[in-house]
Amino acid sequence: MDFKRSDFPEDFLFGAATAAYQIEGSAHGGAGPCHWDSFAQVPDNVIGAEDGSRACDHYLHWQSDLDLLRDAGMDAYRFSTSWARVLPEGRGKANPEGLDFYDRLVDGMLERGLKPFQTLYHWEMPSALADLGGWTNPDVHKWFADFVQVINRRIGDRVHATATINEPWCVAFLSHFLGHHAPGLRDIRATARAMHHVLKAHGAAMEVLRAEGQENCGIVLNFEATGPVDDAPENIAAATRQDAIFNRWFIEAITNGRYPDEAMEGFAPHMPPGWQDDMALIAQPIDWLGVNYYTRGLLRAAPDMAWPAMKPVEGPLPKTQMGWEIYPQGLRDTLVRLARDYVGDLPIYVTENGMAWDDHVENGAVHDPARISFVSDHVRAIGEATREGANMKGFFYWSLLDNYEWAFGYEKRFGMVHVDYVTMTRTPKASYREYARALRR
Ligand code: IFM
């Protein structure tokens, strides 16, 4: 990799990220069922009908997995704490084994000199609450706030940073409008409610965290570099609608207490009653922003379709195993735009960035030069954004391990460490070694 740690300020953190359902193995340790378990049981929802019941067996291998982070010289580890593991019914009685697990995990990070970056919701809606409508239920923010208090009281004294929600666009739009993720709905009314309730839950969680004296709290949003496929006015308008739904909805609500007009065009008739009264809760200050960035999105108008009447178009750039174009310039542009238009000098972390590739172990090694270039180019983009005014504080590679890639099952490999899902053997890839080398310099 063509960067070195010394290119960045001393307080800039390098790390890697994972999420509970994608690595832990939800069958271990008394976790309750979540909506991904049942979503995966419906034909065609998930490749191979795979779920996260075993995943990477991280619940059993967490110590050696933390060793991998330490041995690469990383400063921080972004992990998530599963709602369904902590509260198997979503509310009420906590699972002592679940709380003990996260307690050990955080201590294990501190023993290895890793700063714990916790995410409170990375997509395990407990089934008992999904039965009540999950993110469409008007009480979901209260349920979430109660969970936040339980887990924060157990580990909040040792975590370095706390994010409320991971990628609310995926929680709401991808899951309730496009139907690609659990609960797999395709319903605009459910979407409008989820788009708002997920932010209300963020606000309610922030209130709990503040009341408990927790410092360094934020949220993780995903962004893409959105643009029209060409200069036709209708395609520019289509890209503007996508930008409003994907990139602007969440950050504008959090920083300005309002929703973009181009998104409200479609959602307004379906919003929950009294939503305006929640905007102050949603727009309370955060201490940092997490940015997940993977690719760009090209759009064209689709006038025959229902709102938002647009379609993604395949671009010409080289692609990852996900079929996502590799576009580091978009990370620079996103970070500069966020600093300029929304957050000013608020600390920003790139909380996820990475690529999937069809990696194989050959003679005990994994050769992944494409990933090495990918990381170099995106870390360089962060340096450029810093010089253009973004207050960049860290980079987390997604992901430490190959893991459960949701609707794609185990087919897509994002890890810097290869996982053999039969033997659970971990094999550091060449990118892991290169990352470690860059961090030593
Ligand atoms: O695996 C996911 C992760 O859970 C959330 N952000 C994007 C990653 C890659 O698709």
Tab-separated table of C-alpha atoms and ligand atoms in Angstrom:
chain	number	residue	atom	x	y	z
A	1	MET	CA	0.000	0.000	0.000
A	2	ASP	CA	1.429	3.331	-0.933
A	3	PHE	CA	0.585	5.258	2.231
A	4	LYS	CA	2.160	5.208	5.639
A	5	ARG	CA	0.847	5.952	9.102
A	6	SER	CA	3.165	8.959	9.325
A	7	ASP	CA	1.309	10.605	6.410
A	8	PHE	CA	-1.559	11.178	8.860
A	9	PRO	CA	-1.830	13.125	12.133
A	10	GLU	CA	-1.044	11.256	15.371
A	11	ASP	CA	-4.682	11.103	16.429
A	12	PHE	CA	-5.847	9.571	13.107
A	13	LEU	CA	-6.962	6.000	13.829
A	14	PHE	CA	-6.601	2.992	11.561
A	15	GLY	CA	-8.725	-0.063	12.159
A	16	ALA	CA	-11.127	-2.600	10.727
A	17	ALA	CA	-14.856	-3.151	11.126
A	18	THR	CA	-17.250	-6.074	11.522
A	19	ALA	CA	-20.852	-6.544	12.668
A	20	ALA	CA	-22.360	-9.003	15.121
A	21	TYR	CA	-24.745	-11.011	12.919
A	22	GLN	CA	-22.177	-11.238	10.137
A	23	ILE	CA	-19.470	-12.893	12.240
A	24	GLU	CA	-20.539	-14.072	15.692
A	25	GLY	CA	-22.779	-17.057	15.028
A	26	SER	CA	-26.218	-16.246	16.424
A	27	ALA	CA	-26.797	-19.866	17.475
A	28	HIS	CA	-24.213	-19.472	20.237
A	29	GLY	CA	-24.783	-18.056	23.685
A	30	GLY	CA	-28.535	-17.721	24.071
A	31	ALA	CA	-29.201	-15.035	21.435
A	32	GLY	CA	-32.815	-14.636	20.385
A	33	PRO	CA	-34.001	-14.936	16.782
A	34	CYS	CA	-33.927	-11.868	14.572
A	35	HIS	CA	-35.659	-10.921	11.326
A	36	TRP	CA	-32.676	-12.088	9.245
A	37	ASP	CA	-33.180	-15.668	10.464
A	38	SER	CA	-36.716	-15.797	9.058
A	39	PHE	CA	-35.966	-13.655	5.972
A	40	ALA	CA	-33.282	-16.188	4.983
A	41	GLN	CA	-35.853	-18.998	5.113
A	42	VAL	CA	-37.809	-17.627	2.152
A	43	PRO	CA	-36.701	-18.849	-1.292
A	44	ASP	CA	-34.594	-16.361	-3.289
A	45	ASN	CA	-34.115	-13.905	-0.443
A	46	VAL	CA	-30.564	-15.042	0.344
A	47	ILE	CA	-28.187	-16.951	-1.906
A	48	GLY	CA	-28.165	-20.553	-0.676
A	49	ALA	CA	-30.761	-19.648	2.003
A	50	GLU	CA	-27.788	-19.025	4.277
A	51	ASP	CA	-28.123	-17.249	7.604
A	52	GLY	CA	-25.855	-16.001	10.380
A	53	SER	CA	-26.425	-18.859	12.809
A	54	ARG	CA	-22.797	-19.911	12.544
A	55	ALA	CA	-21.211	-17.152	10.439
A	56	CYS	CA	-17.491	-17.066	11.366
A	57	ASP	CA	-17.989	-18.607	14.826
A	58	HIS	CA	-16.438	-15.420	16.177
A	59	TYR	CA	-18.320	-16.100	19.421
A	60	LEU	CA	-15.856	-18.972	19.880
A	61	HIS	CA	-12.796	-17.431	18.172
A	62	TRP	CA	-13.013	-13.838	19.401
A	63	GLN	CA	-9.672	-13.896	21.169
A	64	SER	CA	-7.646	-14.930	18.136
A	65	ASP	CA	-9.723	-12.554	15.978
A	66	LEU	CA	-8.763	-9.672	18.277
A	67	ASP	CA	-5.135	-10.846	18.071
A	68	LEU	CA	-5.334	-10.326	14.293
A	69	LEU	CA	-6.253	-6.663	14.805
A	70	ARG	CA	-3.482	-6.153	17.331
A	71	ASP	CA	-0.866	-7.993	15.293
A	72	ALA	CA	-1.556	-5.753	12.286
A	73	GLY	CA	-0.870	-2.704	14.471
A	74	MET	CA	-4.425	-1.384	14.236
A	75	ASP	CA	-5.535	1.291	16.684
A	76	ALA	CA	-9.240	0.602	16.849
A	77	TYR	CA	-11.901	-2.021	16.209
A	78	ARG	CA	-15.417	-1.226	15.034
A	79	PHE	CA	-17.842	-3.946	16.194
A	80	SER	CA	-21.546	-4.096	16.921
A	81	THR	CA	-23.586	-5.396	19.815
A	82	SER	CA	-26.571	-7.470	18.768
A	83	TRP	CA	-29.947	-6.391	20.149
A	84	ALA	CA	-31.255	-9.964	19.857
A	85	ARG	CA	-28.214	-11.346	21.723
A	86	VAL	CA	-28.605	-8.883	24.594
A	87	LEU	CA	-32.431	-8.964	24.756
A	88	PRO	CA	-33.631	-12.211	23.120
A	89	GLU	CA	-37.240	-11.003	23.145
A	90	GLY	CA	-36.248	-7.474	22.153
A	91	ARG	CA	-37.528	-6.163	25.491
A	92	GLY	CA	-37.581	-7.302	29.083
A	93	LYS	CA	-35.187	-9.890	30.410
A	94	ALA	CA	-31.563	-9.578	29.346
A	95	ASN	CA	-29.461	-12.588	28.341
A	96	PRO	CA	-26.602	-12.734	30.877
A	97	GLU	CA	-24.409	-14.762	28.483
A	98	GLY	CA	-24.800	-12.067	25.842
A	99	LEU	CA	-23.856	-9.292	28.222
A	100	ASP	CA	-20.891	-11.323	29.504
A	101	PHE	CA	-19.716	-11.894	25.930
A	102	TYR	CA	-19.593	-8.193	25.107
A	103	ASP	CA	-17.985	-7.480	28.450
A	104	ARG	CA	-15.163	-9.928	27.685
A	105	LEU	CA	-14.887	-8.653	24.129
A	106	VAL	CA	-14.403	-5.037	25.191
A	107	ASP	CA	-11.894	-6.025	27.862
A	108	GLY	CA	-10.110	-8.100	25.219
A	109	MET	CA	-9.814	-5.035	22.992
A	110	LEU	CA	-8.437	-2.898	25.798
A	111	GLU	CA	-5.919	-5.587	26.770
A	112	ARG	CA	-4.657	-5.500	23.195
A	113	GLY	CA	-4.487	-1.704	23.019
A	114	LEU	CA	-7.474	-1.425	20.646
A	115	LYS	CA	-10.002	1.385	21.004
A	116	PRO	CA	-13.538	-0.074	21.011
A	117	PHE	CA	-15.890	1.610	18.495
A	118	GLN	CA	-19.331	0.203	19.243
A	119	THR	CA	-22.342	0.234	16.925
A	120	LEU	CA	-25.656	-0.297	18.690
A	121	TYR	CA	-27.777	-1.423	15.726
A	122	HIS	CA	-26.296	-3.281	12.790
A	123	TRP	CA	-29.510	-4.869	11.611
A	124	GLU	CA	-30.627	-7.586	14.056
A	125	MET	CA	-34.213	-6.563	14.738
A	126	PRO	CA	-35.354	-9.168	17.329
A	127	SER	CA	-38.114	-11.348	15.870
A	128	ALA	CA	-40.483	-10.568	18.745
A	129	LEU	CA	-40.344	-6.893	17.756
A	130	ALA	CA	-40.397	-7.624	14.027
A	131	ASP	CA	-43.708	-9.374	14.767
A	132	LEU	CA	-44.998	-5.990	15.944
A	133	GLY	CA	-43.893	-4.240	12.774
A	134	GLY	CA	-40.232	-3.583	13.616
A	135	TRP	CA	-39.121	-0.241	12.212
A	136	THR	CA	-42.652	0.660	11.119
A	137	ASN	CA	-44.025	0.553	14.686
A	138	PRO	CA	-44.367	4.030	16.241
A	139	ASP	CA	-42.898	2.726	19.529
A	140	VAL	CA	-39.701	1.326	18.049
A	141	HIS	CA	-37.620	4.250	19.334
A	142	LYS	CA	-38.670	3.443	22.912
A	143	TRP	CA	-37.755	-0.235	22.553
A	144	PHE	CA	-34.408	0.725	21.050
A	145	ALA	CA	-33.698	3.285	23.778
A	146	ASP	CA	-34.314	0.631	26.445
A	147	PHE	CA	-31.880	-1.737	24.729
A	148	VAL	CA	-29.308	1.054	24.472
A	149	GLN	CA	-29.524	1.668	28.197
A	150	VAL	CA	-29.037	-2.018	29.037
A	151	ILE	CA	-25.950	-2.527	26.885
A	152	ASN	CA	-24.480	0.874	27.671
A	153	ARG	CA	-24.737	0.258	31.411
A	154	ARG	CA	-22.696	-2.905	30.919
A	155	ILE	CA	-19.899	-1.773	28.584
A	156	GLY	CA	-20.272	1.993	28.091
A	157	ASP	CA	-17.597	2.736	30.696
A	158	ARG	CA	-14.945	1.199	28.406
A	159	VAL	CA	-15.957	1.968	24.831
A	160	HIS	CA	-14.103	4.753	23.054
A	161	ALA	CA	-16.915	5.746	20.688
A	162	THR	CA	-20.556	4.769	20.231
A	163	ALA	CA	-22.613	4.864	17.046
A	164	THR	CA	-26.375	4.527	17.345
A	165	ILE	CA	-27.340	3.025	13.971
A	166	ASN	CA	-25.443	1.594	11.027
A	167	GLU	CA	-26.600	2.766	7.574
A	168	PRO	CA	-30.193	3.900	8.161
A	169	TRP	CA	-30.776	3.979	4.386
A	170	CYS	CA	-30.323	0.197	4.346
A	171	VAL	CA	-32.444	-0.237	7.473
A	172	ALA	CA	-35.284	1.750	5.893
A	173	PHE	CA	-35.167	2.022	2.085
A	174	LEU	CA	-33.245	-1.082	1.043
A	175	SER	CA	-35.332	-3.199	3.415
A	176	HIS	CA	-38.840	-1.693	3.090
A	177	PHE	CA	-38.913	-0.231	-0.451
A	178	LEU	CA	-36.502	-2.324	-2.505
A	179	GLY	CA	-37.140	-5.428	-0.416
A	180	HIS	CA	-33.542	-6.655	-0.675
A	181	HIS	CA	-32.914	-6.912	3.058
A	182	ALA	CA	-35.042	-8.090	5.984
A	183	PRO	CA	-37.939	-7.665	6.430
A	184	GLY	CA	-38.133	-7.661	2.604
A	185	LEU	CA	-41.047	-5.279	2.163
A	186	ARG	CA	-41.810	-3.291	-1.001
A	187	ASP	CA	-44.190	-0.711	0.376
A	188	ILE	CA	-43.836	3.070	0.296
A	189	ARG	CA	-45.898	3.633	3.428
A	190	ALA	CA	-43.775	1.233	5.451
A	191	THR	CA	-40.681	2.884	3.960
A	192	ALA	CA	-41.683	6.437	4.904
A	193	ARG	CA	-42.327	5.294	8.448
A	194	ALA	CA	-39.058	3.376	8.695
A	195	MET	CA	-37.140	6.340	7.185
A	196	HIS	CA	-38.456	8.503	10.017
A	197	HIS	CA	-38.564	6.006	12.873
A	198	VAL	CA	-34.953	4.968	12.395
A	199	LEU	CA	-33.907	8.594	12.883
A	200	LYS	CA	-36.245	8.976	15.836
A	201	ALA	CA	-34.604	5.889	17.342
A	202	HIS	CA	-31.203	7.499	16.764
A	203	GLY	CA	-32.418	10.599	18.615
A	204	ALA	CA	-33.902	8.577	21.486
A	205	ALA	CA	-30.659	6.602	21.776
A	206	MET	CA	-28.615	9.813	21.872
A	207	GLU	CA	-30.806	11.052	24.732
A	208	VAL	CA	-30.200	7.869	26.714
A	209	LEU	CA	-26.464	7.974	26.035
A	210	ARG	CA	-26.228	11.618	27.109
A	211	ALA	CA	-28.298	10.935	30.244
A	212	GLU	CA	-25.926	8.086	31.115
A	213	GLY	CA	-22.941	10.422	30.682
A	214	GLN	CA	-21.634	8.632	27.595
A	215	GLU	CA	-19.188	10.694	25.526
A	216	ASN	CA	-18.131	10.499	21.907
A	217	CYS	CA	-21.446	9.446	20.370
A	218	GLY	CA	-22.405	9.578	16.693
A	219	ILE	CA	-24.085	7.735	13.855
A	220	VAL	CA	-22.850	5.838	10.787
A	221	LEU	CA	-24.419	6.831	7.452
A	222	ASN	CA	-23.720	5.361	4.036
A	223	PHE	CA	-23.119	7.540	1.002
A	224	GLU	CA	-22.571	6.909	-2.677
A	225	ALA	CA	-21.264	9.316	-5.321
A	226	THR	CA	-24.556	9.825	-7.137
A	227	GLY	CA	-24.742	11.242	-10.646
A	228	PRO	CA	-26.833	11.173	-13.839
A	229	VAL	CA	-25.796	8.815	-16.623
A	230	ASP	CA	-25.654	11.824	-18.994
A	231	ASP	CA	-26.657	15.472	-19.153
A	232	ALA	CA	-30.296	14.927	-20.168
A	233	PRO	CA	-32.461	17.043	-17.805
A	234	GLU	CA	-34.686	14.098	-16.884
A	235	ASN	CA	-31.639	12.032	-15.912
A	236	ILE	CA	-30.234	14.889	-13.854
A	237	ALA	CA	-33.605	15.098	-12.079
A	238	ALA	CA	-33.536	11.320	-11.465
A	239	ALA	CA	-30.068	11.588	-9.910
A	240	THR	CA	-31.257	14.485	-7.757
A	241	ARG	CA	-34.088	12.318	-6.398
A	242	GLN	CA	-31.692	9.470	-5.658
A	243	ASP	CA	-29.264	11.883	-3.974
A	244	ALA	CA	-32.097	13.202	-1.790
A	245	ILE	CA	-33.234	9.721	-0.702
A	246	PHE	CA	-29.829	8.094	-0.316
A	247	ASN	CA	-27.340	10.833	0.574
A	248	ARG	CA	-29.306	13.781	1.964
A	249	TRP	CA	-32.295	12.429	3.918
A	250	PHE	CA	-30.413	11.360	7.033
A	251	ILE	CA	-27.639	13.952	7.201
A	252	GLU	CA	-30.023	16.864	6.568
A	253	ALA	CA	-32.386	15.664	9.281
A	254	ILE	CA	-29.520	15.294	11.753
A	255	THR	CA	-27.760	18.552	10.949
A	256	ASN	CA	-30.653	20.821	9.891
A	257	GLY	CA	-33.782	19.174	11.302
A	258	ARG	CA	-35.482	18.902	7.904
A	259	TYR	CA	-36.056	16.437	5.084
A	260	PRO	CA	-35.183	17.219	1.441
A	261	ASP	CA	-38.105	18.337	-0.725
A	262	GLU	CA	-37.169	15.948	-3.551
A	263	ALA	CA	-37.641	12.985	-1.184
A	264	MET	CA	-40.753	14.345	0.494
A	265	GLU	CA	-42.341	14.482	-2.987
A	266	GLY	CA	-42.893	10.745	-2.603
A	267	PHE	CA	-42.913	10.191	1.158
A	268	ALA	CA	-45.027	13.109	2.456
A	269	PRO	CA	-48.462	11.388	2.188
A	270	HIS	CA	-47.118	8.359	4.044
A	271	MET	CA	-45.237	9.949	6.926
A	272	PRO	CA	-46.304	9.050	10.474
A	273	PRO	CA	-48.641	11.584	12.110
A	274	GLY	CA	-46.844	14.362	13.965
A	275	TRP	CA	-43.446	13.577	12.462
A	276	GLN	CA	-42.538	17.279	12.485
A	277	ASP	CA	-42.531	17.231	16.287
A	278	ASP	CA	-39.664	14.722	16.311
A	279	MET	CA	-37.203	16.805	14.309
A	280	ALA	CA	-35.621	18.494	17.334
A	281	LEU	CA	-34.929	15.080	18.891
A	282	ILE	CA	-33.394	13.900	15.624
A	283	ALA	CA	-31.294	17.033	15.121
A	284	GLN	CA	-29.514	17.065	18.459
A	285	PRO	CA	-25.732	17.483	18.228
A	286	ILE	CA	-23.515	14.483	17.575
A	287	ASP	CA	-19.822	14.233	18.465
A	288	TRP	CA	-18.659	12.598	15.236
A	289	LEU	CA	-19.974	11.273	11.951
A	290	GLY	CA	-19.233	7.838	10.513
A	291	VAL	CA	-19.150	7.583	6.730
A	292	ASN	CA	-19.472	4.285	4.884
A	293	TYR	CA	-18.475	4.573	1.244
A	294	TYR	CA	-18.098	1.876	-1.390
A	295	THR	CA	-18.993	3.086	-4.880
A	296	ARG	CA	-20.798	5.546	-7.090
A	297	GLY	CA	-24.324	5.324	-8.496
A	298	LEU	CA	-25.330	6.360	-12.010
A	299	LEU	CA	-29.020	7.012	-12.608
A	300	ARG	CA	-31.404	7.455	-15.470
A	301	ALA	CA	-35.016	8.503	-15.437
A	302	ALA	CA	-37.642	5.753	-15.719
A	303	PRO	CA	-40.820	7.714	-16.531
A	304	ASP	CA	-42.952	4.564	-16.804
A	305	MET	CA	-42.197	3.573	-13.240
A	306	ALA	CA	-43.764	4.766	-10.004
A	307	TRP	CA	-41.960	7.415	-7.949
A	308	PRO	CA	-38.996	7.877	-7.673
A	309	ALA	CA	-39.138	6.896	-11.370
A	310	MET	CA	-35.449	6.153	-11.820
A	311	LYS	CA	-33.167	3.209	-12.511
A	312	PRO	CA	-29.519	2.547	-11.743
A	313	VAL	CA	-27.316	2.158	-14.815
A	314	GLU	CA	-24.220	-0.005	-14.997
A	315	GLY	CA	-21.129	2.211	-15.318
A	316	PRO	CA	-17.939	1.531	-17.295
A	317	LEU	CA	-15.365	1.472	-14.456
A	318	PRO	CA	-13.660	-1.684	-13.136
A	319	LYS	CA	-15.896	-3.467	-10.619
A	320	THR	CA	-15.557	-5.483	-7.439
A	321	GLN	CA	-17.068	-8.932	-6.864
A	322	MET	CA	-20.287	-7.111	-5.860
A	323	GLY	CA	-20.432	-5.513	-9.318
A	324	TRP	CA	-19.770	-2.122	-7.687
A	325	GLU	CA	-17.653	0.363	-9.647
A	326	ILE	CA	-14.350	1.305	-8.028
A	327	TYR	CA	-14.420	5.091	-7.685
A	328	PRO	CA	-12.136	6.540	-4.974
A	329	GLN	CA	-12.698	10.083	-6.242
A	330	GLY	CA	-16.253	9.727	-4.950
A	331	LEU	CA	-14.981	9.252	-1.394
A	332	ARG	CA	-12.996	12.494	-1.594
A	333	ASP	CA	-16.002	14.333	-3.069
A	334	THR	CA	-18.374	12.923	-0.442
A	335	LEU	CA	-16.145	13.904	2.479
A	336	VAL	CA	-15.530	17.405	1.120
A	337	ARG	CA	-19.266	17.900	0.499
A	338	LEU	CA	-20.162	16.707	3.994
A	339	ALA	CA	-17.685	19.096	5.621
A	340	ARG	CA	-18.686	21.996	3.384
A	341	ASP	CA	-22.472	21.612	3.400
A	342	TYR	CA	-23.344	19.784	6.598
A	343	VAL	CA	-20.908	19.106	9.418
A	344	GLY	CA	-18.190	21.775	9.234
A	345	ASP	CA	-15.237	20.661	11.331
A	346	LEU	CA	-17.043	17.840	13.140
A	347	PRO	CA	-14.716	14.803	13.328
A	348	ILE	CA	-15.418	12.331	10.520
A	349	TYR	CA	-14.373	8.688	10.450
A	350	VAL	CA	-14.573	6.499	7.383
A	351	THR	CA	-16.243	3.709	9.321
A	352	GLU	CA	-16.465	1.334	6.331
A	353	ASN	CA	-14.705	1.067	3.009
A	354	GLY	CA	-13.571	-2.080	1.291
A	355	MET	CA	-14.108	-4.495	-1.551
A	356	ALA	CA	-15.278	-8.024	-2.142
A	357	TRP	CA	-13.240	-10.308	-4.386
A	358	ASP	CA	-13.371	-13.967	-5.289
A	359	ASP	CA	-10.392	-14.811	-3.056
A	360	HIS	CA	-8.893	-18.284	-2.748
A	361	VAL	CA	-6.238	-19.778	-0.523
A	362	GLU	CA	-3.368	-21.178	-2.601
A	363	ASN	CA	-0.398	-22.757	-0.867
A	364	GLY	CA	-1.497	-21.187	2.397
A	365	ALA	CA	-1.687	-17.644	1.001
A	366	VAL	CA	-4.272	-15.335	-0.554
A	367	HIS	CA	-3.029	-13.045	-3.284
A	368	ASP	CA	-5.369	-10.010	-3.479
A	369	PRO	CA	-3.571	-7.180	-5.296
A	370	ALA	CA	-6.864	-5.535	-6.318
A	371	ARG	CA	-7.734	-4.995	-2.655
A	372	ILE	CA	-4.284	-3.546	-1.947
A	373	SER	CA	-4.798	-0.939	-4.693
A	374	PHE	CA	-8.365	-0.303	-3.549
A	375	VAL	CA	-7.273	0.538	-0.005
A	376	SER	CA	-4.320	2.660	-1.178
A	377	ASP	CA	-6.522	4.691	-3.490
A	378	HIS	CA	-9.267	5.269	-0.923
A	379	VAL	CA	-6.860	6.176	1.876
A	380	ARG	CA	-5.262	8.640	-0.539
A	381	ALA	CA	-8.727	10.120	-1.159
A	382	ILE	CA	-9.100	10.651	2.595
A	383	GLY	CA	-5.790	12.552	2.603
A	384	GLU	CA	-7.051	14.742	-0.233
A	385	ALA	CA	-10.320	15.447	1.591
A	386	THR	CA	-8.356	16.437	4.693
A	387	ARG	CA	-6.390	18.975	2.673
A	388	GLU	CA	-9.692	20.335	1.366
A	389	GLY	CA	-11.177	20.926	4.785
A	390	ALA	CA	-12.707	17.685	6.099
A	391	ASN	CA	-11.721	16.923	9.698
A	392	MET	CA	-10.793	13.298	9.092
A	393	LYS	CA	-10.050	11.197	12.165
A	394	GLY	CA	-9.876	7.603	11.041
A	395	PHE	CA	-10.264	4.777	8.543
A	396	PHE	CA	-11.817	1.362	9.187
A	397	TYR	CA	-11.448	-1.300	6.516
A	398	TRP	CA	-14.587	-3.376	5.873
A	399	SER	CA	-14.037	-6.020	6.875
A	400	LEU	CA	-11.539	-7.707	9.149
A	401	LEU	CA	-12.905	-11.140	8.166
A	402	ASP	CA	-14.791	-12.600	5.244
A	403	ASN	CA	-18.304	-12.851	6.604
A	404	TYR	CA	-22.055	-13.154	6.031
A	405	GLU	CA	-22.818	-10.646	3.298
A	406	TRP	CA	-26.572	-10.532	3.971
A	407	ALA	CA	-28.617	-11.380	0.850
A	408	PHE	CA	-25.416	-12.661	-0.805
A	409	GLY	CA	-24.781	-15.222	1.928
A	410	TYR	CA	-21.124	-16.239	2.189
A	411	GLU	CA	-20.274	-15.893	-1.488
A	412	LYS	CA	-18.782	-12.381	-1.393
A	413	ARG	CA	-15.474	-12.028	0.387
A	414	PHE	CA	-14.729	-8.569	1.819
A	415	GLY	CA	-12.195	-9.621	4.468
A	416	MET	CA	-8.518	-8.817	4.829
A	417	VAL	CA	-8.529	-12.231	6.467
A	418	HIS	CA	-9.908	-15.232	4.579
A	419	VAL	CA	-12.309	-17.528	6.432
A	420	ASP	CA	-12.754	-21.200	5.523
A	421	TYR	CA	-16.378	-21.726	6.559
A	422	VAL	CA	-15.913	-25.486	7.018
A	423	THR	CA	-12.839	-25.509	9.263
A	424	MET	CA	-13.162	-21.847	10.400
A	425	THR	CA	-9.458	-21.409	9.633
A	426	ARG	CA	-8.415	-17.781	9.314
A	427	THR	CA	-5.802	-16.983	6.635
A	428	PRO	CA	-4.522	-13.395	6.499
A	429	LYS	CA	-4.548	-12.191	2.910
A	430	ALA	CA	-1.733	-10.214	1.268
A	431	SER	CA	-3.791	-7.032	1.880
A	432	TYR	CA	-3.710	-7.696	5.638
A	433	ARG	CA	0.079	-7.935	5.551
A	434	GLU	CA	0.349	-4.811	3.414
A	435	TYR	CA	-1.987	-2.885	5.725
A	436	ALA	CA	0.151	-3.950	8.695
A	437	ARG	CA	3.287	-2.839	6.832
A	438	ALA	CA	1.787	0.588	6.043
A	439	LEU	CA	0.804	1.019	9.705
A	440	ARG	CA	4.340	0.247	10.877
A	441	ARG	CA	5.831	2.951	8.652
B	1	IFM	O1	-21.497	-6.003	4.774
B	1	IFM	C1	-22.018	-4.724	4.681
B	1	IFM	C2	-22.153	-4.106	6.050
B	1	IFM	O2	-22.938	-4.877	6.903
B	1	IFM	C3	-22.778	-2.740	5.952
B	1	IFM	N1	-22.116	-1.931	4.974
B	1	IFM	C4	-21.835	-2.497	3.685
B	1	IFM	C5	-21.156	-3.829	3.829
B	1	IFM	C6	-20.843	-4.423	2.445
B	1	IFM	O3	-22.010	-4.609	1.724
